[in-house]
Amino acid sequence: MIGHLISLHLGITRDLREAVCLAAAELQGAYAIVVIEEERPDRIIAARNGAPLLLGLSKNGNYTASDASALLQVTRQMVYLEEGDVAELTSDNYHVINITKNKLGTKVRRVELETDLTREAVELGPYAHFMQKEIFEQPVAIANTLEMVFSAHSLSPRLFGSEAESVFQKTSGILILACGTSYHAGLVAMHWLEAISGLPCSVEIASEYRYREPIANPDTLVVGISQSGETADTLAALKYAKSRGHRYSLAICNVPESALIRQTDLRFLSRAGPEIGVASTKAFTTQLAALMLLAAVFAKLRKTISKKQEQKLIDGLRHLPVAIQLALLIEPQIIEWAKNFSHKRHALFLGRGVHYPIAMEGALKLKEISYIHAEAYAAGELKHGPLALVDKEMPVVAIAPNDSLQEKLKSNLQEVRARGGELYVIADADSSIQESKGVHIIRLAEHAGMFSPILHTIPLQLLAYHVALQKGADVDKPRNLAKAVTVE
Ligand code: G6P
């Protein structure tokens, strides 16, 4: 369609750049287009609106791509195009115009910058898959994300931007908008924000929020969580929240040049490094680290924690990379578990409280890459329906840390065993849950307290990875899914 439209204009103007400008001006919705004319293969015209597109510059030629990681083999010098930009590139030159005000474009200057990403960051190295690499990179990714906290020895709102302190002082509630795995991070954060800082918090799926008529409180800070910062629904939901009356917004994002980062008043960059596997792993745990930090900063500001508790939180954050490293040691046990899952058609994941979203994330990981139908339930809901599905063919994964809900969870697990369901329990080191017939237990190396959702994620990522591997699935590129969903 777009090709035909450009060709129609080309028939009149005879100039490819003009034809692309005129065609782009007629398009509705998000696009990133790259066009080459048969007669002039030495020239590329690239246009963007709502979808990411950038230029890569080097002595040996100029390039265009939707993501910097695609160009690291050839250059680290990038130009990020903005909404309505049209770029013309030859091997030794480029220029950019913008068509927002004038259909044929007005010349604009865009900053050339050297990306922080390195070639090694997007290479597999000794790993078999990017997902495996990214799971094992989590200790470093978290350490990088929290580096500023470690050096500052205190929880400063400035970690979220220079304006953050004055915005946070006025904040009376939090609304989190996100999709997919990022939505699960938001659900965990809701528990933390309410319990630690006493701020009321709600979390919504961005694609739902943007089509309802929510009541906005101007002092409720809107937090957009997105690994890519380019998810169309999340971007639109944040704009919509502003139009409904929310005064301030904050982005938790892993891509510094993304649309989300440019769109919000405040921002926190997780520093997970490029995530290439479609199933999100290190982006999720670094989002959680950032969100724990947000809860802790609000708690300090609102004086809901003492100096001693603040120090304990900082110590806990500092210990996280080591704790994750230890959690990764359970891989051999997970490989054994995976053998019992690879031939199954369904699996149930159970959790309670702050670990219910972790069960959701575990189920999402398994279904995304192994194509096993997996559902997560808040364990207390088991008796209201899903128990009917439980028999010996149904593996049930339970996230069972030593928290205030453990005794309740134990009786939920007995309900599963009584129906013949095989239980796979992820417990803390000092858990009172015992292994028995039909009850398999993996104990994490440590009892992680309030950081437990982060640590309990690791076995679930490994489980999904090894089940998919045993099934021979394409772990990094699961069918029908995309890494960044820039369309509705
Ligand atoms: C896609 C990805 C998921 C991701 C979701 C939201 O569906 O496959 O891994 O969680 O988008 O992406 P975001 O970049 O906004 O976190």
Coordinates of C-alpha atoms and ligand atoms in Angstrom, one line a residue:
M1 CA 0.0 0.0 0.0
I2 CA 2.6 2.5 1.1
G3 CA 4.8 1.5 -1.8
H4 CA 2.0 2.2 -4.3
L5 CA 1.2 5.6 -2.6
I6 CA 4.9 6.6 -2.9
S7 CA 5.0 5.5 -6.5
L8 CA 1.9 7.5 -7.3
H9 CA 3.5 10.7 -5.9
L10 CA 6.8 9.8 -7.7
G11 CA 5.0 9.8 -11.0
I12 CA 4.1 13.5 -10.4
T13 CA 7.1 15.0 -8.5
R14 CA 9.9 12.7 -10.0
D15 CA 11.9 13.1 -6.8
L16 CA 11.9 10.2 -4.3
R17 CA 12.3 12.3 -1.2
E18 CA 9.4 14.6 -2.1
A19 CA 7.3 11.6 -3.0
V20 CA 8.0 9.9 0.4
C21 CA 7.2 13.2 2.2
L22 CA 3.9 13.6 0.4
A23 CA 3.0 10.0 1.0
A24 CA 4.0 10.2 4.7
A25 CA 1.8 13.3 5.1
E26 CA -1.2 11.2 4.0
L27 CA -0.5 8.3 6.3
Q28 CA -2.3 7.8 9.6
G29 CA -0.9 6.0 12.6
A30 CA 2.6 4.8 13.4
Y31 CA 5.2 4.0 10.7
A32 CA 8.9 3.6 10.1
I33 CA 9.6 3.4 6.3
V34 CA 12.8 2.9 4.4
V35 CA 12.6 3.4 0.6
I36 CA 15.2 2.8 -2.2
E37 CA 14.6 3.6 -5.8
E38 CA 15.6 1.1 -8.4
E39 CA 17.4 3.7 -10.6
R40 CA 19.3 5.2 -7.6
P41 CA 20.4 2.4 -5.3
D42 CA 23.0 4.7 -3.7
R43 CA 20.3 6.7 -1.9
I44 CA 18.0 5.7 1.0
I45 CA 15.0 7.7 2.2
A46 CA 13.9 6.9 5.7
A47 CA 10.8 8.3 7.5
R48 CA 9.4 7.8 10.9
N49 CA 6.3 8.6 13.0
G50 CA 5.4 6.8 16.2
A51 CA 7.8 3.9 15.4
P52 CA 11.5 3.9 16.2
L53 CA 14.1 4.6 13.4
L54 CA 17.7 5.8 13.6
L55 CA 20.7 6.5 11.4
G56 CA 24.1 5.0 11.9
L57 CA 27.0 7.0 10.6
S58 CA 30.5 5.8 9.7
K59 CA 33.4 6.5 7.4
N60 CA 32.5 3.4 5.4
G61 CA 28.9 4.3 4.8
N62 CA 25.7 5.4 6.4
Y63 CA 22.9 3.1 7.7
T64 CA 19.4 3.0 9.0
A65 CA 17.7 0.6 11.5
S66 CA 15.0 0.5 14.1
D67 CA 17.4 -0.3 16.9
A68 CA 21.0 0.7 17.7
S69 CA 21.9 -2.9 18.5
A70 CA 21.4 -3.8 14.8
L71 CA 24.1 -1.4 13.8
L72 CA 26.8 -2.0 16.4
Q73 CA 28.7 -4.3 14.0
V74 CA 29.4 -1.3 11.8
T75 CA 29.2 1.9 13.9
R76 CA 28.4 3.4 17.3
Q77 CA 27.7 6.9 15.9
M78 CA 23.9 7.4 15.8
V79 CA 21.3 9.9 14.9
Y80 CA 17.9 9.3 16.5
L81 CA 15.1 10.5 14.2
E82 CA 12.1 12.3 15.7
E83 CA 8.4 12.2 14.9
G84 CA 7.7 13.4 11.4
D85 CA 11.4 13.3 10.3
V86 CA 12.4 12.2 6.8
A87 CA 16.1 11.4 6.3
E88 CA 18.0 11.2 3.0
L89 CA 21.2 9.1 3.2
T90 CA 24.0 8.3 0.8
S91 CA 27.1 6.5 1.6
D92 CA 29.0 9.7 2.5
N93 CA 26.3 12.2 3.5
Y94 CA 22.9 12.6 5.1
H95 CA 20.4 15.2 5.9
V96 CA 17.1 15.3 7.8
I97 CA 13.9 17.3 7.2
N98 CA 10.7 17.3 9.2
I99 CA 7.2 17.3 7.6
T100 CA 5.1 18.1 10.7
K101 CA 4.5 21.7 9.6
N102 CA 5.3 21.6 5.9
K103 CA 4.3 18.6 3.8
L104 CA 7.5 18.9 1.7
G105 CA 9.7 19.2 4.9
T106 CA 11.8 21.8 6.6
K107 CA 15.4 21.2 7.2
V108 CA 16.3 20.2 10.8
R109 CA 19.4 19.3 12.7
R110 CA 19.5 16.2 14.8
V111 CA 22.2 15.5 17.4
E112 CA 24.9 12.9 16.4
L113 CA 25.8 10.8 19.5
E114 CA 27.9 7.9 20.3
T115 CA 25.9 5.1 21.9
D116 CA 27.0 3.5 25.1
L117 CA 26.2 0.1 23.7
T118 CA 29.1 -2.1 22.8
R119 CA 29.4 -4.8 20.2
E120 CA 30.0 -7.4 22.9
A121 CA 26.7 -6.5 24.5
V122 CA 24.8 -7.8 21.5
E123 CA 26.9 -10.8 20.8
L124 CA 26.2 -14.3 22.2
G125 CA 29.7 -15.0 23.5
P126 CA 29.9 -18.4 25.1
Y127 CA 26.1 -18.7 25.4
A128 CA 23.7 -20.8 23.3
H129 CA 20.9 -18.3 23.3
F130 CA 20.4 -14.6 24.1
M131 CA 17.8 -15.6 26.7
Q132 CA 20.3 -17.7 28.5
K133 CA 22.9 -15.0 28.3
E134 CA 20.4 -12.4 29.6
I135 CA 19.3 -14.6 32.5
F136 CA 23.0 -15.0 33.6
E137 CA 23.7 -11.3 33.1
Q138 CA 21.2 -10.4 35.8
P139 CA 23.7 -9.9 38.7
V140 CA 25.6 -7.4 36.6
A141 CA 22.5 -5.8 35.1
I142 CA 21.1 -5.1 38.6
A143 CA 24.5 -3.9 39.9
N144 CA 24.7 -1.4 37.0
T145 CA 21.1 -0.3 37.5
L146 CA 21.7 0.4 41.2
E147 CA 25.2 1.8 40.9
M148 CA 24.2 5.4 41.7
V149 CA 22.5 4.3 44.9
F150 CA 25.6 2.4 46.0
S151 CA 27.8 5.3 45.5
A152 CA 25.4 7.9 47.1
H153 CA 24.8 5.7 50.2
S154 CA 21.4 7.3 50.5
L155 CA 18.0 7.3 48.8
S156 CA 17.7 10.5 46.8
P157 CA 14.7 11.5 44.7
R158 CA 17.2 13.0 42.3
L159 CA 17.8 9.4 41.1
F160 CA 14.5 9.9 39.2
G161 CA 15.4 13.3 37.7
S162 CA 16.3 16.8 38.8
E163 CA 12.6 17.8 39.3
A164 CA 11.7 14.6 41.1
E165 CA 11.9 15.9 44.7
S166 CA 9.3 18.7 44.1
V167 CA 7.0 16.3 42.1
F168 CA 7.3 13.5 44.7
Q169 CA 6.5 16.0 47.5
K170 CA 3.2 16.7 45.8
T171 CA 2.4 13.1 44.9
S172 CA -0.5 11.6 46.7
G173 CA -0.9 8.4 44.8
I174 CA 0.6 6.3 41.9
L175 CA -0.9 5.0 38.7
I176 CA 1.2 2.5 36.9
L177 CA 0.6 1.8 33.2
A178 CA 2.4 -1.0 31.3
C179 CA 2.0 -4.1 29.1
G180 CA 3.2 -7.7 29.3
T181 CA 6.1 -8.4 31.6
S182 CA 6.4 -4.7 32.5
Y183 CA 2.8 -4.9 33.7
H184 CA 3.8 -7.7 36.1
A185 CA 6.7 -5.5 37.4
G186 CA 4.0 -2.9 38.0
L187 CA 1.9 -5.3 40.0
V188 CA 4.8 -6.2 42.3
A189 CA 5.6 -2.5 42.7
M190 CA 2.0 -1.8 43.9
H191 CA 2.6 -4.1 46.9
W192 CA 5.9 -2.5 47.7
L193 CA 4.7 1.1 47.3
E194 CA 1.7 0.6 49.5
A195 CA 3.5 -1.5 52.1
I196 CA 6.7 0.5 52.3
S197 CA 5.7 4.1 51.5
G198 CA 2.0 4.1 52.3
L199 CA 1.1 5.6 48.9
P200 CA -2.0 4.3 47.3
C201 CA -1.2 2.6 44.0
S202 CA -3.1 1.1 41.1
V203 CA -1.8 -0.7 38.1
E204 CA -3.5 -1.0 34.7
I205 CA -2.8 -2.7 31.4
A206 CA -2.0 0.2 29.1
S207 CA -4.2 -1.1 26.2
E208 CA -7.2 -1.2 28.5
Y209 CA -6.6 2.1 30.3
R210 CA -6.4 4.1 27.1
Y211 CA -9.9 3.1 26.1
R212 CA -11.9 3.7 29.3
E213 CA -12.9 6.9 31.0
P214 CA -10.8 6.9 34.2
I215 CA -11.1 9.6 36.8
A216 CA -7.8 11.3 37.2
N217 CA -6.4 12.8 40.4
P218 CA -3.8 15.5 39.2
D219 CA -1.5 14.6 42.1
T220 CA -1.4 10.9 41.2
L221 CA 1.9 10.4 39.5
V222 CA 1.6 8.3 36.4
V223 CA 4.4 5.7 36.0
G224 CA 5.0 4.1 32.6
I225 CA 7.1 1.0 32.7
S226 CA 8.5 -0.3 29.5
Q227 CA 11.7 -2.2 28.6
S228 CA 11.8 -0.8 25.0
G229 CA 10.1 2.6 25.7
E230 CA 8.4 2.1 22.3
T231 CA 5.3 0.1 23.1
A232 CA 2.5 1.8 21.3
D233 CA -0.2 1.1 23.9
T234 CA 2.0 2.3 26.8
L235 CA 2.9 5.5 25.0
A236 CA -0.7 6.2 24.1
A237 CA -1.9 5.4 27.7
L238 CA 0.6 7.9 29.2
K239 CA -0.5 10.6 26.8
Y240 CA -4.2 9.8 27.6
A241 CA -3.5 10.0 31.3
K242 CA -2.1 13.5 30.9
S243 CA -5.2 14.5 28.8
R244 CA -7.4 13.2 31.6
G245 CA -5.7 15.5 34.1
H246 CA -2.7 13.7 35.6
R247 CA -0.1 16.4 36.1
Y248 CA 3.2 14.4 36.2
S249 CA 4.6 11.3 34.7
L250 CA 7.7 9.1 35.3
A251 CA 9.2 6.5 32.9
I252 CA 11.0 3.4 34.1
C253 CA 12.7 2.3 30.9
N254 CA 15.8 0.5 29.6
V255 CA 16.4 2.5 26.4
P256 CA 17.7 6.1 26.9
E257 CA 16.7 7.3 23.4
S258 CA 13.2 5.9 23.4
A259 CA 9.9 7.7 22.9
L260 CA 8.8 7.0 26.5
I261 CA 11.9 8.7 27.9
R262 CA 11.3 11.7 25.8
Q263 CA 7.6 11.9 26.7
T264 CA 7.7 11.9 30.5
D265 CA 8.6 14.6 33.0
L266 CA 10.7 12.3 35.1
R267 CA 12.7 9.2 34.3
F268 CA 14.8 6.3 35.6
L269 CA 16.9 4.3 33.3
S270 CA 17.4 0.7 34.2
R271 CA 20.8 -0.3 32.9
A272 CA 20.2 -3.9 31.9
G273 CA 22.0 -3.4 28.6
P274 CA 20.4 -4.6 25.3
E275 CA 17.9 -7.4 25.7
I276 CA 17.6 -9.4 22.5
G277 CA 15.6 -12.5 23.5
V278 CA 12.0 -11.8 23.0
A279 CA 11.1 -13.2 26.4
S280 CA 12.0 -10.4 28.8
T281 CA 14.3 -11.5 31.7
K282 CA 17.0 -9.1 32.9
A283 CA 14.8 -6.1 31.8
F284 CA 12.1 -7.4 34.3
T285 CA 14.4 -7.9 37.3
T286 CA 16.1 -4.5 36.7
Q287 CA 12.6 -2.9 36.5
L288 CA 11.9 -4.5 39.9
A289 CA 15.1 -3.1 41.3
A290 CA 14.2 0.3 40.0
L291 CA 10.7 0.1 41.5
M292 CA 11.9 -1.1 44.9
L293 CA 14.1 2.0 44.8
L294 CA 11.1 4.2 44.0
A295 CA 9.1 2.7 46.9
A296 CA 12.1 3.3 49.2
V297 CA 12.6 6.9 48.0
F298 CA 8.9 7.7 48.7
A299 CA 9.2 5.9 52.1
K300 CA 12.1 8.1 53.0
L301 CA 10.4 11.3 51.8
R302 CA 7.1 10.4 53.6
K303 CA 9.0 9.3 56.7
T304 CA 7.4 5.9 56.7
I305 CA 10.8 4.3 57.4
S306 CA 13.4 5.1 60.0
K307 CA 17.0 5.8 59.3
K308 CA 17.8 2.3 60.3
Q309 CA 15.3 0.8 57.9
E310 CA 16.6 3.0 55.1
Q311 CA 20.1 1.6 55.7
K312 CA 18.7 -1.9 55.8
L313 CA 17.0 -1.3 52.4
I314 CA 20.2 0.1 50.9
D315 CA 22.1 -2.9 52.3
G316 CA 19.5 -5.2 50.8
L317 CA 19.8 -3.6 47.4
R318 CA 23.6 -3.8 47.6
H319 CA 23.4 -7.5 48.3
L320 CA 21.0 -8.2 45.4
P321 CA 23.6 -9.0 42.7
V322 CA 25.2 -11.7 44.9
A323 CA 21.8 -13.0 45.9
I324 CA 20.9 -13.4 42.3
Q325 CA 24.2 -15.1 41.5
L326 CA 23.4 -17.7 44.3
A327 CA 19.8 -18.1 42.9
L328 CA 21.3 -19.0 39.5
L329 CA 23.0 -22.0 41.1
I330 CA 19.8 -23.9 41.1
E331 CA 20.0 -24.4 37.3
P332 CA 20.8 -28.2 37.5
Q333 CA 17.7 -28.9 39.6
I334 CA 15.6 -26.9 37.2
I335 CA 16.9 -28.9 34.3
E336 CA 15.6 -32.0 36.0
W337 CA 12.2 -30.4 36.6
A338 CA 12.1 -29.3 32.9
K339 CA 12.1 -33.0 31.9
N340 CA 8.7 -33.4 33.6
F341 CA 7.2 -30.4 31.8
S342 CA 8.4 -30.7 28.2
H343 CA 5.6 -33.2 27.2
K344 CA 2.8 -31.5 29.2
R345 CA 0.1 -29.4 27.5
H346 CA -0.9 -27.3 30.5
A347 CA 0.7 -25.9 33.6
L348 CA -0.7 -24.0 36.6
F349 CA 1.3 -21.3 38.5
L350 CA 0.3 -20.3 42.0
G351 CA 1.4 -17.4 44.2
R352 CA -0.1 -15.2 46.8
G353 CA 0.4 -11.5 47.7
V354 CA 3.4 -9.9 46.1
H355 CA 4.3 -13.3 44.6
Y356 CA 1.1 -13.6 42.6
P357 CA 2.5 -11.3 39.9
I358 CA 5.7 -13.5 39.9
A359 CA 3.5 -16.6 39.3
M360 CA 2.0 -14.6 36.4
E361 CA 5.4 -13.8 35.0
G362 CA 6.4 -17.5 35.3
A363 CA 3.3 -18.6 33.4
L364 CA 3.9 -15.9 30.7
K365 CA 7.6 -17.0 30.3
L366 CA 6.6 -20.7 29.9
K367 CA 3.8 -20.0 27.4
E368 CA 5.8 -17.5 25.4
I369 CA 8.7 -19.8 24.5
S370 CA 7.6 -23.4 25.1
Y371 CA 4.0 -23.0 23.8
I372 CA 2.7 -24.9 26.8
H373 CA -0.6 -23.4 28.0
A374 CA 0.2 -21.9 31.4
E375 CA -2.0 -20.0 33.7
A376 CA -1.3 -18.2 36.9
Y377 CA -3.7 -18.0 39.8
A378 CA -3.7 -16.3 43.1
A379 CA -3.6 -19.5 45.2
G380 CA -6.7 -18.4 47.3
E381 CA -8.7 -18.4 44.1
L382 CA -7.9 -22.1 43.3
K383 CA -11.1 -23.3 44.9
H384 CA -13.2 -20.9 42.7
G385 CA -12.6 -22.7 39.5
P386 CA -9.1 -23.9 38.5
L387 CA -9.1 -26.8 41.0
A388 CA -11.5 -28.5 38.6
L389 CA -8.6 -28.7 36.1
V390 CA -6.1 -30.4 38.5
D391 CA -5.3 -34.0 38.0
K392 CA -2.1 -36.0 37.7
E393 CA -1.5 -34.5 34.2
M394 CA -1.4 -31.0 35.6
P395 CA 2.0 -29.8 36.9
V396 CA 1.4 -27.0 39.5
V397 CA 4.3 -24.6 40.2
A398 CA 4.0 -22.8 43.5
I399 CA 5.9 -19.7 44.5
A400 CA 6.2 -20.3 48.3
P401 CA 8.5 -17.9 50.1
N402 CA 8.5 -17.7 53.9
D403 CA 6.1 -14.8 54.2
S404 CA 3.0 -14.1 56.2
L405 CA 0.9 -16.0 53.6
Q406 CA 2.9 -19.2 53.7
E407 CA 0.5 -21.1 56.0
K408 CA -2.4 -20.1 53.7
L409 CA -0.5 -21.2 50.7
K410 CA 0.3 -24.6 52.3
S411 CA -3.3 -25.4 52.6
N412 CA -3.9 -24.4 48.9
L413 CA -1.1 -26.8 48.0
Q414 CA -2.7 -29.6 50.0
E415 CA -5.9 -29.0 47.9
V416 CA -3.7 -29.6 44.8
R417 CA -2.1 -32.8 46.2
A418 CA -5.5 -34.2 47.2
R419 CA -6.5 -34.0 43.5
G420 CA -3.4 -35.8 42.4
G421 CA -1.7 -32.7 41.0
E422 CA 2.1 -32.8 40.9
L423 CA 3.6 -29.9 42.9
Y424 CA 6.8 -28.0 42.0
V425 CA 7.5 -25.7 44.9
I426 CA 10.0 -22.8 44.9
A427 CA 10.7 -22.1 48.5
D428 CA 13.1 -20.2 50.7
A429 CA 16.2 -21.8 52.2
D430 CA 14.7 -22.2 55.6
S431 CA 11.2 -23.1 54.4
S432 CA 9.2 -25.6 56.5
I433 CA 7.7 -27.1 53.4
Q434 CA 9.0 -30.7 53.0
E435 CA 9.6 -32.8 49.9
S436 CA 7.3 -35.8 49.7
K437 CA 5.7 -38.0 47.0
G438 CA 4.4 -35.6 44.3
V439 CA 5.9 -32.6 46.0
H440 CA 9.2 -31.4 44.4
I441 CA 11.0 -28.6 46.2
I442 CA 13.7 -26.2 45.1
R443 CA 15.1 -24.1 47.9
L444 CA 16.7 -20.8 47.1
A445 CA 20.1 -20.2 48.7
E446 CA 18.8 -17.4 51.0
H447 CA 15.7 -16.1 52.5
A448 CA 15.4 -12.8 50.8
G449 CA 12.7 -11.0 52.7
M450 CA 11.1 -8.2 50.8
F451 CA 13.5 -8.8 47.8
S452 CA 12.0 -12.2 47.5
P453 CA 9.9 -11.5 44.3
I454 CA 13.1 -10.7 42.4
L455 CA 14.9 -13.9 43.5
H456 CA 11.9 -16.1 43.0
T457 CA 11.7 -15.0 39.4
I458 CA 15.1 -16.6 38.5
P459 CA 13.9 -20.3 38.8
L460 CA 10.9 -19.5 36.7
Q461 CA 13.0 -17.9 33.9
L462 CA 15.3 -21.0 34.0
L463 CA 12.4 -23.4 33.9
A464 CA 10.8 -21.7 30.8
Y465 CA 14.2 -21.7 29.1
H466 CA 15.0 -25.3 29.8
V467 CA 11.5 -26.6 28.9
A468 CA 11.7 -24.7 25.6
L469 CA 15.1 -26.0 25.0
Q470 CA 14.0 -29.6 25.6
K471 CA 11.1 -29.1 23.2
G472 CA 13.5 -27.8 20.5
A473 CA 11.7 -24.4 20.3
D474 CA 13.3 -21.3 19.0
V475 CA 14.0 -19.8 22.4
D476 CA 15.0 -16.3 21.3
K477 CA 12.4 -15.8 18.6
P478 CA 9.1 -17.4 19.7
R479 CA 6.5 -17.7 17.0
N480 CA 4.1 -14.8 16.5
L481 CA 5.8 -12.5 19.0
A482 CA 7.9 -9.4 18.7
K483 CA 10.4 -7.8 21.1
A484 CA 8.9 -4.3 20.8
V485 CA 5.3 -3.9 19.9
T486 CA 5.1 -0.5 18.2
V487 CA 1.6 -1.1 16.8
E488 CA -1.7 -1.4 18.6
Ligands
G6P1 C1 6.2 -7.5 24.0 C2 7.4 -8.3 24.5 C3 7.3 -8.5 26.0 C4 7.1 -7.2 26.8 C5 5.9 -6.4 26.2 C6 6.0 -5.0 26.7 O1 5.1 -8.3 24.1 O2 7.5 -9.5 23.9 O3 8.5 -9.2 26.5 O4 6.9 -7.4 28.1 O5 6.1 -6.3 24.8 O6 7.1 -4.4 26.3 P1 7.8 -3.1 26.9 O7 9.0 -2.8 26.0 O8 6.8 -2.0 27.0 O9 8.3 -3.5 28.3

